PDB file of C-alpha atoms in Angstrom:
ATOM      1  CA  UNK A 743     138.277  37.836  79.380  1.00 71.00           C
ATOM      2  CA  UNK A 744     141.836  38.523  80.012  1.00 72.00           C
ATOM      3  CA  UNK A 745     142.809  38.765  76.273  1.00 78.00           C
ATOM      4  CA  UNK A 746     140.333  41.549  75.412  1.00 79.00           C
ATOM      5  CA  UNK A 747     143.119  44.112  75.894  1.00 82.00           C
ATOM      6  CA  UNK A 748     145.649  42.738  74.043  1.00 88.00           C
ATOM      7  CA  UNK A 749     146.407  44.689  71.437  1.00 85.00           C
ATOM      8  CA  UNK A 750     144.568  48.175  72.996  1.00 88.00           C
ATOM      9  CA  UNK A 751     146.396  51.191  74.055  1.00 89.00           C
ATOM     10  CA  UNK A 752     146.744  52.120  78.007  1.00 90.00           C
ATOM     11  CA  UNK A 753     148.404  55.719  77.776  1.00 89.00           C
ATOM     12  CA  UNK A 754     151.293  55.404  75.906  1.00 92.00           C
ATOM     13  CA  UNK A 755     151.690  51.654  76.286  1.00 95.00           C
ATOM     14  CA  UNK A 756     150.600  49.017  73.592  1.00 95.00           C
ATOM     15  CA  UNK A 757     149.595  45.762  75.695  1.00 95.00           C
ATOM     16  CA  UNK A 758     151.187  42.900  74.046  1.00 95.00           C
ATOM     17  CA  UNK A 759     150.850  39.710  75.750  1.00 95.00           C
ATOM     18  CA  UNK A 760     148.704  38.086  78.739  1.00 94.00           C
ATOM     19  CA  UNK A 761     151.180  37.595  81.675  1.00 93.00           C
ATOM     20  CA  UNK A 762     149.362  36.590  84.738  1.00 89.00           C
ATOM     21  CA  UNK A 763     146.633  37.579  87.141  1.00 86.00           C
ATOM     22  CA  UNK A 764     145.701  37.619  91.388  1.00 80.00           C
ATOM     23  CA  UNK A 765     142.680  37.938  92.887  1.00 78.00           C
ATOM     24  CA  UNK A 766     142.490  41.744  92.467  1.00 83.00           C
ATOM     25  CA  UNK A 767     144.694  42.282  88.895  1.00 89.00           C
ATOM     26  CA  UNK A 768     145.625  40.963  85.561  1.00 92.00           C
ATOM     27  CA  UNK A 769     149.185  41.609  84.959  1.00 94.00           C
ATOM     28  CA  UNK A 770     149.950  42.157  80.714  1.00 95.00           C
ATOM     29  CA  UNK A 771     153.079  42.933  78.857  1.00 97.00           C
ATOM     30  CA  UNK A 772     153.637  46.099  76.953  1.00 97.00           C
ATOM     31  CA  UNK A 773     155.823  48.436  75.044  1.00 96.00           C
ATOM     32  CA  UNK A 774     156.509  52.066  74.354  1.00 94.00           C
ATOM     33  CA  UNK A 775     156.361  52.559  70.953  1.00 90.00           C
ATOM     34  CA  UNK A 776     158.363  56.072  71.232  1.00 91.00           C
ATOM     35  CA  UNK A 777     160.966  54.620  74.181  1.00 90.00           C
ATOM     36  CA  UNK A 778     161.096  51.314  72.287  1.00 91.00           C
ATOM     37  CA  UNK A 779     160.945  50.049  76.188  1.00 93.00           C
ATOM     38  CA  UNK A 780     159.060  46.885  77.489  1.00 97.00           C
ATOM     39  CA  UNK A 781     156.891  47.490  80.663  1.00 97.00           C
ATOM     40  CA  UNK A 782     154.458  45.879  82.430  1.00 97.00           C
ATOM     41  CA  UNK A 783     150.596  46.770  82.922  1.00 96.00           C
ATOM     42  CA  UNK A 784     149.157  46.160  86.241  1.00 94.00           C
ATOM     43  CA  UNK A 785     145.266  46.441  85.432  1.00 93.00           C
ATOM     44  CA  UNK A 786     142.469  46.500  88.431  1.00 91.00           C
ATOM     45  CA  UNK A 787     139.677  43.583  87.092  1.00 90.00           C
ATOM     46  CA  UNK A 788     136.777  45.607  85.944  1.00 88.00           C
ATOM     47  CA  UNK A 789     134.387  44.306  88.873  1.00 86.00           C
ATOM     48  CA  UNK A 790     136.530  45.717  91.167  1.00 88.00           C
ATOM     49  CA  UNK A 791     137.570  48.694  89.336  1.00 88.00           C
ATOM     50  CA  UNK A 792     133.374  49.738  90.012  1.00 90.00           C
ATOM     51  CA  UNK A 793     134.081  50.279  93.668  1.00 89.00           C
ATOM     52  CA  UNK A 794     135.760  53.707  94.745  1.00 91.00           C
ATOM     53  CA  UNK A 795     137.380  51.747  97.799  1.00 88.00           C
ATOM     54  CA  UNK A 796     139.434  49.326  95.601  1.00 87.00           C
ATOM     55  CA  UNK A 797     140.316  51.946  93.169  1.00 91.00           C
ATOM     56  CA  UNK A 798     141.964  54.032  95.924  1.00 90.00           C
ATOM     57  CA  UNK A 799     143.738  50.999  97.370  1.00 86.00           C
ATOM     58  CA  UNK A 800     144.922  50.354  94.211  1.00 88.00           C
ATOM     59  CA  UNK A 801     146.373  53.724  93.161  1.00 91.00           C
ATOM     60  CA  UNK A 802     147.799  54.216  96.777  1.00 87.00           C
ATOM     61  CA  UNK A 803     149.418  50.475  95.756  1.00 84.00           C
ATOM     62  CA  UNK A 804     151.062  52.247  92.690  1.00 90.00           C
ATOM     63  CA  UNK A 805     152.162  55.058  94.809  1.00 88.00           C
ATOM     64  CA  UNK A 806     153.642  53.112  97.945  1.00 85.00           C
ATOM     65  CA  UNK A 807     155.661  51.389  95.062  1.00 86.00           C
ATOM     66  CA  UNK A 808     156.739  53.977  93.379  1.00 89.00           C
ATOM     67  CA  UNK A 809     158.592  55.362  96.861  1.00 86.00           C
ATOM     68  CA  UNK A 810     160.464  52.211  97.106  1.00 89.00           C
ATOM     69  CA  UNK A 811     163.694  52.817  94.929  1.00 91.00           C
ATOM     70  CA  UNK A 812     165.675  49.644  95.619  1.00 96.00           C
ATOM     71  CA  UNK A 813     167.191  47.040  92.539  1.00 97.00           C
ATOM     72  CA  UNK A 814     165.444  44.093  94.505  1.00 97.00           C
ATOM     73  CA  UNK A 815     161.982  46.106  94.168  1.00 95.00           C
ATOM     74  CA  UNK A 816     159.985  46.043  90.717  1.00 94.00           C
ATOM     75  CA  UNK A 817     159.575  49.510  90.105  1.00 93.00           C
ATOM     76  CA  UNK A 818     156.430  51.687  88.934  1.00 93.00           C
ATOM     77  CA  UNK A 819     156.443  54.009  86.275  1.00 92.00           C
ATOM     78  CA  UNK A 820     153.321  55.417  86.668  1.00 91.00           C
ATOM     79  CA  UNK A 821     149.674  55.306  88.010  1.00 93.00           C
ATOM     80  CA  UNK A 822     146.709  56.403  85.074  1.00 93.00           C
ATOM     81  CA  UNK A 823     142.706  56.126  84.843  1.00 93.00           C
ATOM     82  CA  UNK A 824     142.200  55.751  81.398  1.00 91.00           C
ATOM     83  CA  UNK A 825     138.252  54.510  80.244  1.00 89.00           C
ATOM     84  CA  UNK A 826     137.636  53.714  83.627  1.00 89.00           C
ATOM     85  CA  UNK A 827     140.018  51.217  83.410  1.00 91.00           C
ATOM     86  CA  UNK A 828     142.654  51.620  86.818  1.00 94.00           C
ATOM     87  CA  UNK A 829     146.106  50.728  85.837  1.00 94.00           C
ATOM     88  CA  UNK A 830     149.912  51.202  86.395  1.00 94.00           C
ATOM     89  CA  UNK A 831     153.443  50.950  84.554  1.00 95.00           C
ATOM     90  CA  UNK A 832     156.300  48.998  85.896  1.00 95.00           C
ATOM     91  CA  UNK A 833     159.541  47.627  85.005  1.00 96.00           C
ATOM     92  CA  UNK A 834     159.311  44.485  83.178  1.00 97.00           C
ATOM     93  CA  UNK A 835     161.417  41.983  84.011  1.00 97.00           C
ATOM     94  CA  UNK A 836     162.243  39.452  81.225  1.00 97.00           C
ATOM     95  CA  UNK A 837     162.566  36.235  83.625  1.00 97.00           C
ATOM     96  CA  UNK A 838     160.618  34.076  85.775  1.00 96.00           C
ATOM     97  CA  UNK A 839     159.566  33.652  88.737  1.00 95.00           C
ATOM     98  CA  UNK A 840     161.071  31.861  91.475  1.00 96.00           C
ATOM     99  CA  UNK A 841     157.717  29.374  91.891  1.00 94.00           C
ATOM    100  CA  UNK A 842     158.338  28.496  88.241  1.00 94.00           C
ATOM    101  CA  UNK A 843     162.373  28.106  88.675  1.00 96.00           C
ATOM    102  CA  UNK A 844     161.889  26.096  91.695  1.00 94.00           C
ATOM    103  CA  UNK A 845     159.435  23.911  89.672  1.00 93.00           C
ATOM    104  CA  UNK A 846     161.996  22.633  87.689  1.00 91.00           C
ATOM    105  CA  UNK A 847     165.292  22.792  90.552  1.00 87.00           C
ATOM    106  CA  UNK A 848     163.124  21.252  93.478  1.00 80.00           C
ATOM    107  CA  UNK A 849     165.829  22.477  95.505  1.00 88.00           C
ATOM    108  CA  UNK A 850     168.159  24.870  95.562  1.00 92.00           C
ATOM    109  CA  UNK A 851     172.474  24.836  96.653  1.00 95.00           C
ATOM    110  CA  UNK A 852     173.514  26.580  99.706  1.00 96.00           C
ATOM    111  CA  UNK A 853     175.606  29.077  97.123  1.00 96.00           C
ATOM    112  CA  UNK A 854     172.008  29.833  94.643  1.00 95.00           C
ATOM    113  CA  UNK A 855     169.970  30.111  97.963  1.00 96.00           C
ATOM    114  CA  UNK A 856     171.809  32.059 100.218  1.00 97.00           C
ATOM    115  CA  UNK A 857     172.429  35.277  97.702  1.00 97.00           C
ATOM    116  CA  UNK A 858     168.176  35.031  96.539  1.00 97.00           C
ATOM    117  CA  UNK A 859     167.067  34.690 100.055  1.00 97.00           C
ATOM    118  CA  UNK A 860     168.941  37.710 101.045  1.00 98.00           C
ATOM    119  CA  UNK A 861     168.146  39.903  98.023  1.00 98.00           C
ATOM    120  CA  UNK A 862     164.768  39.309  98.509  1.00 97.00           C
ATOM    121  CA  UNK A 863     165.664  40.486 102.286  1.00 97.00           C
ATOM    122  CA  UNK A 864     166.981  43.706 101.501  1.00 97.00           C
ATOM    123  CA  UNK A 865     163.843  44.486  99.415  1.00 96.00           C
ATOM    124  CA  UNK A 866     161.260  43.844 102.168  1.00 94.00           C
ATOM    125  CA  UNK A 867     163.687  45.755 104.857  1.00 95.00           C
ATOM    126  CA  UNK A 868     163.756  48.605 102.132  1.00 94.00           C
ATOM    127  CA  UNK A 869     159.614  48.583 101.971  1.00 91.00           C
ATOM    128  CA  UNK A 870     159.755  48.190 106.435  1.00 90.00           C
ATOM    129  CA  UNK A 871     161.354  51.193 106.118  1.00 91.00           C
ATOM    130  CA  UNK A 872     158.976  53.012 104.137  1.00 87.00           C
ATOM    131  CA  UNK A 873     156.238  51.463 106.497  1.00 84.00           C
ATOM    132  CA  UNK A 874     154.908  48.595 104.039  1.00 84.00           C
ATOM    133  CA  UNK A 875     154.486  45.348 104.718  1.00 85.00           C
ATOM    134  CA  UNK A 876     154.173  42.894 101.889  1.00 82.00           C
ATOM    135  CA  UNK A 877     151.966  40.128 103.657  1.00 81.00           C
ATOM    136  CA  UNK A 878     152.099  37.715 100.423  1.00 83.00           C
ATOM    137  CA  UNK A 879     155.815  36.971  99.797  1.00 90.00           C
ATOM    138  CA  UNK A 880     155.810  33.617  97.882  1.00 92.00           C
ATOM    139  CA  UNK A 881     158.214  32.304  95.252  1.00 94.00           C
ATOM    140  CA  UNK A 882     155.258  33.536  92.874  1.00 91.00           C
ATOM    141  CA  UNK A 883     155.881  36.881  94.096  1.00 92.00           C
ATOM    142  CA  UNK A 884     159.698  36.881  93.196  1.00 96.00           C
ATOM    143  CA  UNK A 885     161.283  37.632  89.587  1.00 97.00           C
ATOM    144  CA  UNK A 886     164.293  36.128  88.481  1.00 97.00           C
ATOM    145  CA  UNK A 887     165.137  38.039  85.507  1.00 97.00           C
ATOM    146  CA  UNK A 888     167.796  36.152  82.975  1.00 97.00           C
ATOM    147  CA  UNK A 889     170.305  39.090  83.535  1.00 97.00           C
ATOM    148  CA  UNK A 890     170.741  37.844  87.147  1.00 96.00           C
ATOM    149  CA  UNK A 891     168.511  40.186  88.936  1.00 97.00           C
ATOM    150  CA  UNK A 892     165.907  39.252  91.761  1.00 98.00           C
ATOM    151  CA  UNK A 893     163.300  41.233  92.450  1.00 97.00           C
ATOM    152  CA  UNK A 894     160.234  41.565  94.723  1.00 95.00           C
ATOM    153  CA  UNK A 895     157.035  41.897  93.152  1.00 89.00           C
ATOM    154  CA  UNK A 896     153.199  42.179  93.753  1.00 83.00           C
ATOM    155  CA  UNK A 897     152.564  44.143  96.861  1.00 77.00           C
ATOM    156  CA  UNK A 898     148.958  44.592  95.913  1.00 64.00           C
ATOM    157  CA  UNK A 899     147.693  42.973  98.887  1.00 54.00           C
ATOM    158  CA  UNK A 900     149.499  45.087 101.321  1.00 50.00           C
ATOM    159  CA  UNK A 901     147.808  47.743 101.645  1.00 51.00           C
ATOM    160  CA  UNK A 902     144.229  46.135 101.937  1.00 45.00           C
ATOM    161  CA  UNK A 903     145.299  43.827 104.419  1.00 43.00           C
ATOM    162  CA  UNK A 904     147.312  46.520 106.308  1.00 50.00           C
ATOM    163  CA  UNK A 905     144.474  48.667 106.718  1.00 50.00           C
ATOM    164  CA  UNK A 906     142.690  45.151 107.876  1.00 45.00           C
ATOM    165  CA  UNK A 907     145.009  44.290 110.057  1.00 46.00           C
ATOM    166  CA  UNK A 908     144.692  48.314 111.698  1.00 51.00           C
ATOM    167  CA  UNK A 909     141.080  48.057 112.173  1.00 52.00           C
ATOM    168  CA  UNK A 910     140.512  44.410 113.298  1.00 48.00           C
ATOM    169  CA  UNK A 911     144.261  43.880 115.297  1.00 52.00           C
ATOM    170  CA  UNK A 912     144.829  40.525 113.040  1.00 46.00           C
ATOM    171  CA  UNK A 913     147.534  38.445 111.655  1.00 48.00           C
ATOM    172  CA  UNK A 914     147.346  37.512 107.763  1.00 48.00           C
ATOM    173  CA  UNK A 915     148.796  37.168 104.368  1.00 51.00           C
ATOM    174  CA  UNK A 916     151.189  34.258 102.767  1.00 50.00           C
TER     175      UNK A 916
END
């Protein structure tokens, strides 16, 4: 049940609110009492969180992340094990996401498109660089925060299907 931790403590977060899951995470809001700063909780669903190889994929998700310093990039915080529950800190974004906008636009003008589509660019050249390869960029996958910022998000899949890809010589994500 994805409310269950609402209102539980993950390290020094407080999980507020039920954001959103994929197929390996559910995704909550949460603040820092003492920093009086929101963040959001990446959490690895329990039946995964049982198997060692997911675990690893997941924290070595956190990490990968948490190299990639670029304002078109959500960034991590910080990686914990708490109660055997696998979970990780990042920025967030007070927004939504570019699926949701684009529900309501249909389409977007030359002068909105042309500026997202090449923010969203310069993040996935910044995680190239670093050798990560986000294999499940959707308009789901993109924040549009109401300050004006666009960032990249959910690069959870990317290193399962990278490793994948490694062993098996195959072409897959979104």
């Amino acid at each position: 049940n994805a409310d269950r931790f609402i209102g539980s403590n993950l390290g020094p977060y407080k999980l507020i609110e039920y954001l959103g899951q994929g197929a390996m995470a559910r995704v909550y809001k949460a603040i820092h009492p003492d920093l009086r700063r929101y963040a959001a909780i990446k959490i690895l669903r329990p039946h995964f969180s049982v198997d060692m190889e997911f675990v690893r994929l997941f924290q070595i998700e956190a990490q990968n992340l948490a190299l990639l310093r670029h304002p078109n990039i959500v960034p991590v915080f910080g990686f914990t094990i708490q109660d055997d529950t696998p979970h990780y800190a990042m920025e967030y974004v007070d927004g939504v996401s570019l699926d949701a906008y684009l529900w309501r636009r249909v389409t977007l003008p030359p002068d909105e498109a042309i500026p997202l589509g090449a923010a969203i660019a310069r993040a996935l050249a910044t995680a190239h660089d670093h050798g990560l390869v986000h294999h499940d960029v959707k308009p789901a996958n993109v924040l549009l925060g109401f300050d004006g910022s666009i960032k990249v998000t959910d690069f959870g899949i990317s290193q399962l299907i990278s490793s994948a890809i490694k062993a098996h010589d195959v072409v897959c994500g979104t």
